[in-house]
mmCIF file with all atom_site columns, C-alpha atoms in Angstrom:
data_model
loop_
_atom_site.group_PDB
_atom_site.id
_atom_site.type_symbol
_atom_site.label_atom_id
_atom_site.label_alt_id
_atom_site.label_comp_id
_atom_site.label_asym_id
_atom_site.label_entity_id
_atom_site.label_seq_id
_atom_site.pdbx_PDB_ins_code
_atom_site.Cartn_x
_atom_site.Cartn_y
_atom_site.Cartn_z
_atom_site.occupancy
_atom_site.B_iso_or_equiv
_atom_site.pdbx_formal_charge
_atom_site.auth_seq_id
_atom_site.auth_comp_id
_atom_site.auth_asym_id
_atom_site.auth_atom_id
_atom_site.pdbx_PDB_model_num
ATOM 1   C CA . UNK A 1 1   ? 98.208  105.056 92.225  1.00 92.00 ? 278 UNK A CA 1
ATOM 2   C CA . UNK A 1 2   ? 101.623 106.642 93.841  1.00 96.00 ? 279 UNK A CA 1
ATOM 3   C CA . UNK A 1 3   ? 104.042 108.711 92.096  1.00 97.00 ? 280 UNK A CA 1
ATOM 4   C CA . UNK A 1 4   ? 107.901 108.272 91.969  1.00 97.00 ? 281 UNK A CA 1
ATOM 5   C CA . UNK A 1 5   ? 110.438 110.969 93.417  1.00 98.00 ? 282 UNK A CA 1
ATOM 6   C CA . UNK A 1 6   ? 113.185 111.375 91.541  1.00 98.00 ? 283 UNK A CA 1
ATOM 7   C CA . UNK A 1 7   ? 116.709 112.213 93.118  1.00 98.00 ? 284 UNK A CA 1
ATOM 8   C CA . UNK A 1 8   ? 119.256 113.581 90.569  1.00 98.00 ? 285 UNK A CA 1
ATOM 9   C CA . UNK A 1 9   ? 121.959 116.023 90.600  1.00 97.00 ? 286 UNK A CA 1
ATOM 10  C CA . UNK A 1 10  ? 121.653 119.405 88.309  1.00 96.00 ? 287 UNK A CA 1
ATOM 11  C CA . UNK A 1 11  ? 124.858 118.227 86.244  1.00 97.00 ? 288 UNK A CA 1
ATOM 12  C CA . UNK A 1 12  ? 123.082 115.320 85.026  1.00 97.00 ? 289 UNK A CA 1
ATOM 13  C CA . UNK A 1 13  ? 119.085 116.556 84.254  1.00 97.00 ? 290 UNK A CA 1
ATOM 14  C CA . UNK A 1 14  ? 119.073 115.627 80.940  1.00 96.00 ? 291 UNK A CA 1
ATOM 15  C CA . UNK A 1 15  ? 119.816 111.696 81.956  1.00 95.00 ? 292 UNK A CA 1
ATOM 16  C CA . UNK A 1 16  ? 116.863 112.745 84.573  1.00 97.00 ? 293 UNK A CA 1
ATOM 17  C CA . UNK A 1 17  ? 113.993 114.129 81.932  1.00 96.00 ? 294 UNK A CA 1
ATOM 18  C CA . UNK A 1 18  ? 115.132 110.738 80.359  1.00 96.00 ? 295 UNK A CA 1
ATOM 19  C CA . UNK A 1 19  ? 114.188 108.559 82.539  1.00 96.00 ? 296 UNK A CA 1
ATOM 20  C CA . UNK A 1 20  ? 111.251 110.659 83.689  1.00 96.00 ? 297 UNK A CA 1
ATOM 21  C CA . UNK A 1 21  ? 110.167 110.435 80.131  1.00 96.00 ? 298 UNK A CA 1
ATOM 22  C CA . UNK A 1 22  ? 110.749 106.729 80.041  1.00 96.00 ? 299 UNK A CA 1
ATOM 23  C CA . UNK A 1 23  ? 108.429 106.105 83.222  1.00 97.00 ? 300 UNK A CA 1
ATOM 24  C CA . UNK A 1 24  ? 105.982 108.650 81.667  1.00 96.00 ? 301 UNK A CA 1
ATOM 25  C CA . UNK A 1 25  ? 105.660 106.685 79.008  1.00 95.00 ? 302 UNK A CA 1
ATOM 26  C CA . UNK A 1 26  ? 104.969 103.046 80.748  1.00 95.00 ? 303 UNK A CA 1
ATOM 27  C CA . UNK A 1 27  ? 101.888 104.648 82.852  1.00 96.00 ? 304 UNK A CA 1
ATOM 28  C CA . UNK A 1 28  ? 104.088 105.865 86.324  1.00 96.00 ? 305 UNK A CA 1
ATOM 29  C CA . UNK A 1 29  ? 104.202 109.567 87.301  1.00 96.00 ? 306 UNK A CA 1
ATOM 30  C CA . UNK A 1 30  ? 107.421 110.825 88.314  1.00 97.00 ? 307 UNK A CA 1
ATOM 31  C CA . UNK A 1 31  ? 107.770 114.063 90.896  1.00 97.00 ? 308 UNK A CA 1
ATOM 32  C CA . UNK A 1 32  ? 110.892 116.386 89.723  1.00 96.00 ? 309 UNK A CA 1
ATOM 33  C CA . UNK A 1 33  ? 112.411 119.082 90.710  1.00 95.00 ? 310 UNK A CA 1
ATOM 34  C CA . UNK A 1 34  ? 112.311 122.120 89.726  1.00 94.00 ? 311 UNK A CA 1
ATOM 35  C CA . UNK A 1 35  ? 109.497 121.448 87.307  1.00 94.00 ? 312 UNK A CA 1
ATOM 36  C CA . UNK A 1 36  ? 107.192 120.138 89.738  1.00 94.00 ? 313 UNK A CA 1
ATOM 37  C CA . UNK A 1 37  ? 107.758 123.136 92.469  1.00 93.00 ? 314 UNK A CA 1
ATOM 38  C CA . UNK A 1 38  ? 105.021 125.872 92.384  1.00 90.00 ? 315 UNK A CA 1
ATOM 39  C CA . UNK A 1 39  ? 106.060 129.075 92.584  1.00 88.00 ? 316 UNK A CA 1
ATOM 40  C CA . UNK A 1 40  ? 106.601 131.074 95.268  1.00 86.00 ? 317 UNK A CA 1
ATOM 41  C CA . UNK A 1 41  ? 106.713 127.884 97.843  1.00 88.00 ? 318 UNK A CA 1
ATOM 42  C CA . UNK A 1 42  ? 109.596 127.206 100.186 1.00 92.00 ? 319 UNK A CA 1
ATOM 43  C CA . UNK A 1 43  ? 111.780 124.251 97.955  1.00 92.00 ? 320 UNK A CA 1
ATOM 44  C CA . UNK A 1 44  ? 113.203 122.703 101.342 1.00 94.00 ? 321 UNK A CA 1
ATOM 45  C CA . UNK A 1 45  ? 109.592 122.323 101.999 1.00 94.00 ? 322 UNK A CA 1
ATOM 46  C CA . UNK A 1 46  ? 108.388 121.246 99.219  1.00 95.00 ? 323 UNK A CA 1
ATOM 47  C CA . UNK A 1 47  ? 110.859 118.440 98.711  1.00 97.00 ? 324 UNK A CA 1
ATOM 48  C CA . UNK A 1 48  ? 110.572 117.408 102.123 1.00 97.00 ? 325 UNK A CA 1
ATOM 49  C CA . UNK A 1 49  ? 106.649 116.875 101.150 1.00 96.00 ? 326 UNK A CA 1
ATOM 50  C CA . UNK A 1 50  ? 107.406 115.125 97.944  1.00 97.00 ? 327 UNK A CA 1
ATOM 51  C CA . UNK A 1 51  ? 109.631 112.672 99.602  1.00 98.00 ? 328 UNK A CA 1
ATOM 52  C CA . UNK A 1 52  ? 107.353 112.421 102.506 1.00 97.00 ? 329 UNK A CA 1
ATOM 53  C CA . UNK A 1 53  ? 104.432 110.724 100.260 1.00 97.00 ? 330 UNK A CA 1
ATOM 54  C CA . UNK A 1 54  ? 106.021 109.212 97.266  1.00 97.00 ? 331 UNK A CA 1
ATOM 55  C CA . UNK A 1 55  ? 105.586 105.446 96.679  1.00 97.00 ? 332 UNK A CA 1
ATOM 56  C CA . UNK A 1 56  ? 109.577 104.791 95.917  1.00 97.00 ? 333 UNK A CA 1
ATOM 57  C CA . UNK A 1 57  ? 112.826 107.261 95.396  1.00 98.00 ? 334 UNK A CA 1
ATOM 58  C CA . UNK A 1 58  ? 114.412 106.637 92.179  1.00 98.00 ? 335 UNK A CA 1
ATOM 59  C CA . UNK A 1 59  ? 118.162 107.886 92.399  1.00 98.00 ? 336 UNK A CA 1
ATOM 60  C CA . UNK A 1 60  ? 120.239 108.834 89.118  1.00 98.00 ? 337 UNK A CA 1
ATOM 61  C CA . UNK A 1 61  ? 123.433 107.093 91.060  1.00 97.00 ? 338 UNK A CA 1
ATOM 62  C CA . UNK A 1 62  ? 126.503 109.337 89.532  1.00 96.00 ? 339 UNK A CA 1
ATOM 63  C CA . UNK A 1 63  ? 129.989 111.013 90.099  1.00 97.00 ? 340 UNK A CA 1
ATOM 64  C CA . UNK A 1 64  ? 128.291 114.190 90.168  1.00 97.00 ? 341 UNK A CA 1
ATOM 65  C CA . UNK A 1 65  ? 125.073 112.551 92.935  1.00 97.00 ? 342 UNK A CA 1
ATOM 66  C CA . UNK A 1 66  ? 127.231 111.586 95.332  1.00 97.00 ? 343 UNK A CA 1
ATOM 67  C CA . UNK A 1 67  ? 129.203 115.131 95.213  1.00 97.00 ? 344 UNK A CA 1
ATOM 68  C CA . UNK A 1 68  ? 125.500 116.927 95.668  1.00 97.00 ? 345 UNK A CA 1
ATOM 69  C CA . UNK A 1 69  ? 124.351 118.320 99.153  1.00 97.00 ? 346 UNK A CA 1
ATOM 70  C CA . UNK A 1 70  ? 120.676 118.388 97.473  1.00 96.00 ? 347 UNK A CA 1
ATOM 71  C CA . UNK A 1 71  ? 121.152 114.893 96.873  1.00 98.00 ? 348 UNK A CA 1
ATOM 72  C CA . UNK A 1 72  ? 122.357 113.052 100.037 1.00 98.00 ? 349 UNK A CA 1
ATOM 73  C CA . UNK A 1 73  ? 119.822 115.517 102.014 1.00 97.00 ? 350 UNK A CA 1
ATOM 74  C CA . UNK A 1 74  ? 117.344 113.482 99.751  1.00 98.00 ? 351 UNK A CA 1
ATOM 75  C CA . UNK A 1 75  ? 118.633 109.926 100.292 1.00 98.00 ? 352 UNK A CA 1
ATOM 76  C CA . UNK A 1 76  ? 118.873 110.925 104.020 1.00 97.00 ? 353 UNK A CA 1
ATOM 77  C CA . UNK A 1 77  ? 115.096 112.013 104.265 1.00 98.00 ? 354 UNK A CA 1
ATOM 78  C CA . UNK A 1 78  ? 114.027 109.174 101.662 1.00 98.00 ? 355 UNK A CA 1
ATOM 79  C CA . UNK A 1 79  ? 115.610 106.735 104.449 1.00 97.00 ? 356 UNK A CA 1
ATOM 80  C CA . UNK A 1 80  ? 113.965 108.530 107.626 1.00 98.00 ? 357 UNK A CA 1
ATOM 81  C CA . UNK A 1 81  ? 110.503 108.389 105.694 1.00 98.00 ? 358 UNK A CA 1
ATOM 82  C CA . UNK A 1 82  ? 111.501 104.398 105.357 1.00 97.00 ? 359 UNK A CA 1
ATOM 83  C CA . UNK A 1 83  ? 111.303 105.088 101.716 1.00 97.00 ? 360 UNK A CA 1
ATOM 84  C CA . UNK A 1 84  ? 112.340 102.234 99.280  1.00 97.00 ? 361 UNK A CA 1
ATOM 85  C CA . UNK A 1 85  ? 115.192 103.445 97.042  1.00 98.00 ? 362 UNK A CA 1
ATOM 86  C CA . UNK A 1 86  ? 116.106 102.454 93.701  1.00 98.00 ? 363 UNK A CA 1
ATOM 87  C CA . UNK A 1 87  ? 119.514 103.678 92.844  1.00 98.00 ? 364 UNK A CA 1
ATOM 88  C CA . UNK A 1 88  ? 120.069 103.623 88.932  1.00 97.00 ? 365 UNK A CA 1
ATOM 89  C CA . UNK A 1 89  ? 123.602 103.560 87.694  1.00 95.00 ? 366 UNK A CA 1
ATOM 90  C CA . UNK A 1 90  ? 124.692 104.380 84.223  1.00 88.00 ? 367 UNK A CA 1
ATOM 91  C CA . UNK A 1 91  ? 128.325 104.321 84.361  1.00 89.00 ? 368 UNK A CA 1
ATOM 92  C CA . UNK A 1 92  ? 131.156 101.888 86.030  1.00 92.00 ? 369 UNK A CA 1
ATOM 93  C CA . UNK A 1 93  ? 132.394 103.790 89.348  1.00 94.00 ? 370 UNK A CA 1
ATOM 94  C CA . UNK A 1 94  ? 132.923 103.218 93.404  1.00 95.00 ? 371 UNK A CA 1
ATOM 95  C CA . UNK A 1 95  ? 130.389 104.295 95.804  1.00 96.00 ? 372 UNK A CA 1
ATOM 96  C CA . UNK A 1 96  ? 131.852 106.658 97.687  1.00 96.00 ? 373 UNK A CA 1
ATOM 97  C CA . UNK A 1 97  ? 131.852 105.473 102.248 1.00 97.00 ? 374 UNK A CA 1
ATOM 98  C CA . UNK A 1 98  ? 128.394 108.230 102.705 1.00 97.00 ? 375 UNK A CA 1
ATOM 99  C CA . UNK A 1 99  ? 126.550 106.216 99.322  1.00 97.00 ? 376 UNK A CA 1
ATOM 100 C CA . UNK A 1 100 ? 128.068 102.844 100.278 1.00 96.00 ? 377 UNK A CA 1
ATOM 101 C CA . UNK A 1 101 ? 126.258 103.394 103.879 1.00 97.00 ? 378 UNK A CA 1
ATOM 102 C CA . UNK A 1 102 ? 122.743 104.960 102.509 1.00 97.00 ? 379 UNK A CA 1
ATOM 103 C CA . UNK A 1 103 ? 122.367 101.993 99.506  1.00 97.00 ? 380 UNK A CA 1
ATOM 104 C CA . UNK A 1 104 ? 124.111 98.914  101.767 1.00 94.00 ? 381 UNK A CA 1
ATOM 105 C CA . UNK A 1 105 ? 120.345 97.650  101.573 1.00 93.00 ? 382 UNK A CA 1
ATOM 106 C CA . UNK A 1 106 ? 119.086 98.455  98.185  1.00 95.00 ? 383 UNK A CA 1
ATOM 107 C CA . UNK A 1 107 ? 119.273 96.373  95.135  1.00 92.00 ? 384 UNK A CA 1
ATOM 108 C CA . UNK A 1 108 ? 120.928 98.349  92.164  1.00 94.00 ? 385 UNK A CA 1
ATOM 109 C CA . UNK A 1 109 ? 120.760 98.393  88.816  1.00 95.00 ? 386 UNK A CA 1
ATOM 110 C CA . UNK A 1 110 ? 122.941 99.235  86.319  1.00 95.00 ? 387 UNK A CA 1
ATOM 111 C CA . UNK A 1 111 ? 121.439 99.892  82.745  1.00 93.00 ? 388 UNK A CA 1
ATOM 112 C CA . UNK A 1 112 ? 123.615 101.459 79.430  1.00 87.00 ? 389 UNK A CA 1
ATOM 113 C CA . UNK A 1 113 ? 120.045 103.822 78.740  1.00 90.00 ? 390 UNK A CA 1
ATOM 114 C CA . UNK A 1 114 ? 116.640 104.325 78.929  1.00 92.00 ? 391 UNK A CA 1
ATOM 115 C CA . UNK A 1 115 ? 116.214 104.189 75.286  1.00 86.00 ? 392 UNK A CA 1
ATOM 116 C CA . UNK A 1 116 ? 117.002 100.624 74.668  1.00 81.00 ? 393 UNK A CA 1
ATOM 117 C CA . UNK A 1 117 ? 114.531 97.662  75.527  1.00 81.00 ? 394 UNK A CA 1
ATOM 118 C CA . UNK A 1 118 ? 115.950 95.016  77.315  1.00 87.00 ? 395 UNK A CA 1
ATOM 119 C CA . UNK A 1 119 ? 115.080 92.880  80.429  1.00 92.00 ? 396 UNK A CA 1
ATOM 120 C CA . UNK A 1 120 ? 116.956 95.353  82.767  1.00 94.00 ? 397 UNK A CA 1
ATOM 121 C CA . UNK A 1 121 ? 114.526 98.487  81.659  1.00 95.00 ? 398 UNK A CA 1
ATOM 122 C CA . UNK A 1 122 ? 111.923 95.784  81.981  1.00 95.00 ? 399 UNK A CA 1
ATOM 123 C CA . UNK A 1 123 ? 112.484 94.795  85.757  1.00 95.00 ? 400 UNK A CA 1
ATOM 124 C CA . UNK A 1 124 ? 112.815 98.030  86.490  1.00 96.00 ? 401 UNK A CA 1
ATOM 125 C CA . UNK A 1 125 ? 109.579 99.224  85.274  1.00 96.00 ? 402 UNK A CA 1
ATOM 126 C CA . UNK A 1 126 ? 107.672 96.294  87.083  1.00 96.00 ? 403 UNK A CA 1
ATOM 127 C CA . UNK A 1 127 ? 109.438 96.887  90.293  1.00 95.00 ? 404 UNK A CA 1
ATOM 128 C CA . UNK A 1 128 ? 108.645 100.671 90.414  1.00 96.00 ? 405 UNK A CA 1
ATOM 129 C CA . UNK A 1 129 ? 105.399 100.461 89.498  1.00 96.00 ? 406 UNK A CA 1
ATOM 130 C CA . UNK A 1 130 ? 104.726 97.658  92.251  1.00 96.00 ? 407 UNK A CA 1
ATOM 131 C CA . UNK A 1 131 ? 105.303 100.119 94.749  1.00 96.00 ? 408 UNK A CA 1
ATOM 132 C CA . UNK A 1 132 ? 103.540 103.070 93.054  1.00 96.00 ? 409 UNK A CA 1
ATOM 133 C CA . UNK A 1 133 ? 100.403 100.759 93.180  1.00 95.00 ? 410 UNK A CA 1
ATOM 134 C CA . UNK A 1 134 ? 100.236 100.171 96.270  1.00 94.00 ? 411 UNK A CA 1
ATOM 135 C CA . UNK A 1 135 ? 100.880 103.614 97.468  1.00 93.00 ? 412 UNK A CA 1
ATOM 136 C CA . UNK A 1 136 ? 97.330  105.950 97.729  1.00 91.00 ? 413 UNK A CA 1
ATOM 137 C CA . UNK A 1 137 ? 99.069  109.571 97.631  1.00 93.00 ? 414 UNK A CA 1
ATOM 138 C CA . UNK A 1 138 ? 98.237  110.501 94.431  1.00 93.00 ? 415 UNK A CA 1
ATOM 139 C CA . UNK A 1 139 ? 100.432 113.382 92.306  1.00 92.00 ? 416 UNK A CA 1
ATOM 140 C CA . UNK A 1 140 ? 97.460  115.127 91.773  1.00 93.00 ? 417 UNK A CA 1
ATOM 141 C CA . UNK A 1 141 ? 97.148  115.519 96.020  1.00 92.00 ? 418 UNK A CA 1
ATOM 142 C CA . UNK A 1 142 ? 100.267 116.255 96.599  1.00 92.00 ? 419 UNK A CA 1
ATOM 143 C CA . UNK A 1 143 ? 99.866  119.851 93.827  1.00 90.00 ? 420 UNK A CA 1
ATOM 144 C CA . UNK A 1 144 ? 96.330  120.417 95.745  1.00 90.00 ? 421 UNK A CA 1
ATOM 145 C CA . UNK A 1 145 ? 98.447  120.779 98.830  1.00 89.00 ? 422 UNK A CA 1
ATOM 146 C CA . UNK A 1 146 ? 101.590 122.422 97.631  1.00 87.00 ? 423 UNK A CA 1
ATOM 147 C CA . UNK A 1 147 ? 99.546  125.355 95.887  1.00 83.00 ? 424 UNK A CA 1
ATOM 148 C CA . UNK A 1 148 ? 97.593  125.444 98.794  1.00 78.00 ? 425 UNK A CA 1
ATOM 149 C CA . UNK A 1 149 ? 100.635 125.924 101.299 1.00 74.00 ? 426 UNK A CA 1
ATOM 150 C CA . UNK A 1 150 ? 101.961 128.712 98.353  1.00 66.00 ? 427 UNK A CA 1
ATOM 151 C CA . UNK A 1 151 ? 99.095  130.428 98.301  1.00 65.00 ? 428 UNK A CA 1
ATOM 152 C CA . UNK A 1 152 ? 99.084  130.607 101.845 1.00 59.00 ? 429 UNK A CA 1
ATOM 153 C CA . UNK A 1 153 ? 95.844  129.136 102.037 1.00 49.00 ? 430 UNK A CA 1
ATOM 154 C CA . UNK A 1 154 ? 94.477  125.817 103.784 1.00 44.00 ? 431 UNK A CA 1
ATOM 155 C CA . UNK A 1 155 ? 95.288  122.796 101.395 1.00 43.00 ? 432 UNK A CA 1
ATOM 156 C CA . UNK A 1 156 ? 92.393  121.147 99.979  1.00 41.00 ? 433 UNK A CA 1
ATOM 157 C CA . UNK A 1 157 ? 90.754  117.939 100.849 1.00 37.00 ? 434 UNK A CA 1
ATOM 158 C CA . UNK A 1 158 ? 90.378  115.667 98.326  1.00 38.00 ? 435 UNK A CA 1
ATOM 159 C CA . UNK A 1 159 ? 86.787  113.918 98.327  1.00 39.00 ? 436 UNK A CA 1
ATOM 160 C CA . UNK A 1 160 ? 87.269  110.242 100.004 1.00 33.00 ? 437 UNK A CA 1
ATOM 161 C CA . UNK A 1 161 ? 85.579  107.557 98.312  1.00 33.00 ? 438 UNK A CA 1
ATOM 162 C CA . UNK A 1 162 ? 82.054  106.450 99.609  1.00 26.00 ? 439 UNK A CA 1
ATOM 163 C CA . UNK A 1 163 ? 82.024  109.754 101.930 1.00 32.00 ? 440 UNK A CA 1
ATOM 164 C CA . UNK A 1 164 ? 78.101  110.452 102.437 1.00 29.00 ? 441 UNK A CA 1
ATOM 165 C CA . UNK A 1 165 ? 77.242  113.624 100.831 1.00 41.00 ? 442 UNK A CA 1
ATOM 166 C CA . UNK A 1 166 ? 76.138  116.769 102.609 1.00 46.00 ? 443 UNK A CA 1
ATOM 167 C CA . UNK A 1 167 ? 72.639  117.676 103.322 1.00 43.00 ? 444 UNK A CA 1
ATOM 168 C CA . UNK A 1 168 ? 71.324  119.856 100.361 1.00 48.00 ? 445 UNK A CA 1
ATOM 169 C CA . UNK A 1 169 ? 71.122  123.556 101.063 1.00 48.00 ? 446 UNK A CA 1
ATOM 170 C CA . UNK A 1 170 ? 67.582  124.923 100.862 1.00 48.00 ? 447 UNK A CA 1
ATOM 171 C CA . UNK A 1 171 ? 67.511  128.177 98.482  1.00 49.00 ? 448 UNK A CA 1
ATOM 172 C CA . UNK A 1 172 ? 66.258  131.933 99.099  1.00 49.00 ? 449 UNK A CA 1
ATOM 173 C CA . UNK A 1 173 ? 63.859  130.809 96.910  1.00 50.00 ? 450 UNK A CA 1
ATOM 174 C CA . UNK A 1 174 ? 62.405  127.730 99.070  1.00 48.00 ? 451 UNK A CA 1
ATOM 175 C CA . UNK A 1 175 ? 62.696  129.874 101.877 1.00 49.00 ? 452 UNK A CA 1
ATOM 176 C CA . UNK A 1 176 ? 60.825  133.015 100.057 1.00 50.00 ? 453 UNK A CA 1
ATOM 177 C CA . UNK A 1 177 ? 58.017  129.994 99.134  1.00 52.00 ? 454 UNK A CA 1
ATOM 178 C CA . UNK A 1 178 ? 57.683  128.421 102.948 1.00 58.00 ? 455 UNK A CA 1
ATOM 179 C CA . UNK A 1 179 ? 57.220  132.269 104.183 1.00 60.00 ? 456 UNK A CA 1
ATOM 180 C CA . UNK A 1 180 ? 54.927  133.258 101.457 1.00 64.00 ? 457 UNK A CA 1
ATOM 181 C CA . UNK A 1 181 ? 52.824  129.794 102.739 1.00 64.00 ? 458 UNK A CA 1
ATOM 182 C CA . UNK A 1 182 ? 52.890  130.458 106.348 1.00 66.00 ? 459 UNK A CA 1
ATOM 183 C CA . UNK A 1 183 ? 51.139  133.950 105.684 1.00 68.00 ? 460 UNK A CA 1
ATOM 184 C CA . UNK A 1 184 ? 48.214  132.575 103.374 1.00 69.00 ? 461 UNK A CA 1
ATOM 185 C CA . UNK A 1 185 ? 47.301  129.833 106.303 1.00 68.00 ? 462 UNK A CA 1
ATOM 186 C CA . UNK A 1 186 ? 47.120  132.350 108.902 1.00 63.00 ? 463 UNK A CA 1
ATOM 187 C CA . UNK A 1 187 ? 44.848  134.855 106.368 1.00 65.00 ? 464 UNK A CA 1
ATOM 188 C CA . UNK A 1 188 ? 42.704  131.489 105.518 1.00 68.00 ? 465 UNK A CA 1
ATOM 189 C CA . UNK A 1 189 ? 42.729  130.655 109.491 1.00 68.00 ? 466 UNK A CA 1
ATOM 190 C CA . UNK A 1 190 ? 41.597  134.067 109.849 1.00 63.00 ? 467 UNK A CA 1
ATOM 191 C CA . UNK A 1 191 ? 38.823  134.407 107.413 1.00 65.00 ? 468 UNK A CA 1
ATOM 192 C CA . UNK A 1 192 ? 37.093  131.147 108.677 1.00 64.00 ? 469 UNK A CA 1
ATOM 193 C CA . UNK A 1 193 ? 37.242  131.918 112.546 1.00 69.00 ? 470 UNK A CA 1
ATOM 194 C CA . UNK A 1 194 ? 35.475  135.370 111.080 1.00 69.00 ? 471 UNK A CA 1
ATOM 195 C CA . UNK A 1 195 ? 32.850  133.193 108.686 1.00 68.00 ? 472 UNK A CA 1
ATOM 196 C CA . UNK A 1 196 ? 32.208  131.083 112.235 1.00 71.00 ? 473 UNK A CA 1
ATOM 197 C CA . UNK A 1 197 ? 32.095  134.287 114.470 1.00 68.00 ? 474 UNK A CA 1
ATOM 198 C CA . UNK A 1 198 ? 29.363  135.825 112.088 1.00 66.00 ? 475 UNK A CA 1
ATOM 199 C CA . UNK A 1 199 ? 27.207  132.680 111.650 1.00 68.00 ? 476 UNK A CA 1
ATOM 200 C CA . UNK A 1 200 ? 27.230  132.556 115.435 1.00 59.00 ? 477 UNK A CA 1
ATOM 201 C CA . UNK A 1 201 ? 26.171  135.968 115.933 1.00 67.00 ? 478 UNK A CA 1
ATOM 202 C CA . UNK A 1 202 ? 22.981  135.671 113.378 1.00 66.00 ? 479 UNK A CA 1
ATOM 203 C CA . UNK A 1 203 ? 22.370  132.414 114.675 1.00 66.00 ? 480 UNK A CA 1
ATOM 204 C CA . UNK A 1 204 ? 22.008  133.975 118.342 1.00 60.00 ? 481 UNK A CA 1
ATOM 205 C CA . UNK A 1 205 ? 20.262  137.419 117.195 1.00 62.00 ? 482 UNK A CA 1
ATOM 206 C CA . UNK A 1 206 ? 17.749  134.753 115.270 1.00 59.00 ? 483 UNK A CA 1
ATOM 207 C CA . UNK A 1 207 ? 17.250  133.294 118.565 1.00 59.00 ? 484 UNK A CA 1
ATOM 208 C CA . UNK A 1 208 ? 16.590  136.115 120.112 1.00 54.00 ? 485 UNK A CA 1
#
């Protein structure tokens, strides 16, 4: 199961640990920024990557969002990725002509908050989580890779599914054995071609 990137501007992160809490709490994991940056990775780069292989961008559609570079850099790479995006609006304002143009083809939705039950939070919940299922990429991939890039290290692999499993290794100790067994047959080879030679040679001097 996917996770959800969540677009936001600084002014408004408490409305954005909100509704991260709220999806946290009805089973979908949510990608934010800055808590979900490692340290000491490139944050262009890493938000490029979270965008990149999240199931669905869920905006926090405000005044203060539309005024954010961070933000409309987001919506732009969200829409080059062919990312679905799910712009959430909390308050009664116009879209200003750059929001109007990136959201012309999604389907908003306009809640009062995330702490109230209603058939709005409801729909919401079962279209997010709709596209988080059918998305792969888990969360937990995603950190493997960004720690890996931070570290400046090759980012891990998670184990596929089915994959056939690698021959086992044989140890010093199974090595140490199949030596030590080689060198008592060629001692036992050796003491019977001797036990032959010497029968032979009474057998011939009895002969003689």
């Amino acid at each position: 199961m996917g996770y959800i990137f969540i677009s936001y501007s600084s002014e408004n992160r408490e409305i954005a640990d909100k509704a991260a809490d709220f999806f946290a709490k009805n089973n979908i994991e949510t990608w934010i920024a800055p808590d979900d940056v490692p340290a000491g990775s490139r944050y262009a780069q890493v938000i490029n990557m979270a965008i990149k292989n999240s199931a669905c961008i869920v905006l926090m559609l405000t005044k203060e969002a539309m005024g954010s570079t961070w933000v409309s850099n987001e919506i732009e790479r969200a829409i080059h990725y062919k990312k679905t995006i799910v712009p959430i609006k909390l308050e009664d304002f116009a879209l200003s002509d750059e929001f109007e143009f990136y959201l012309s083809t999604s389907q908003m939705i306009t809640i009062s908050s995330f702490e109230k039950s209603d058939n709005t939070l409801a729909g919401l919940v079962s279209m997010v989580k709709t596209h988080a299922e059918r998305s792969d990429y888990e969360k937990k991939t995603l950190e493997n890779e960004l720690m890996g890039n931070a570290q400046g290290e090759e980012p891990s692999v998670p184990e596929r599914k089915h994959s056939i499993p690698d021959a086992p290794k044989k140890s010093k100790k199974s090595k140490a054995i199949s030596k030590d067994t080689i060198i008592i047959s060629v001692c036992s080879a050796v003491v019977v071609l001797g036990l032959i030679l010497a029968i032979v040679i009474t057998q011939f001097g009895s002969n003689n």
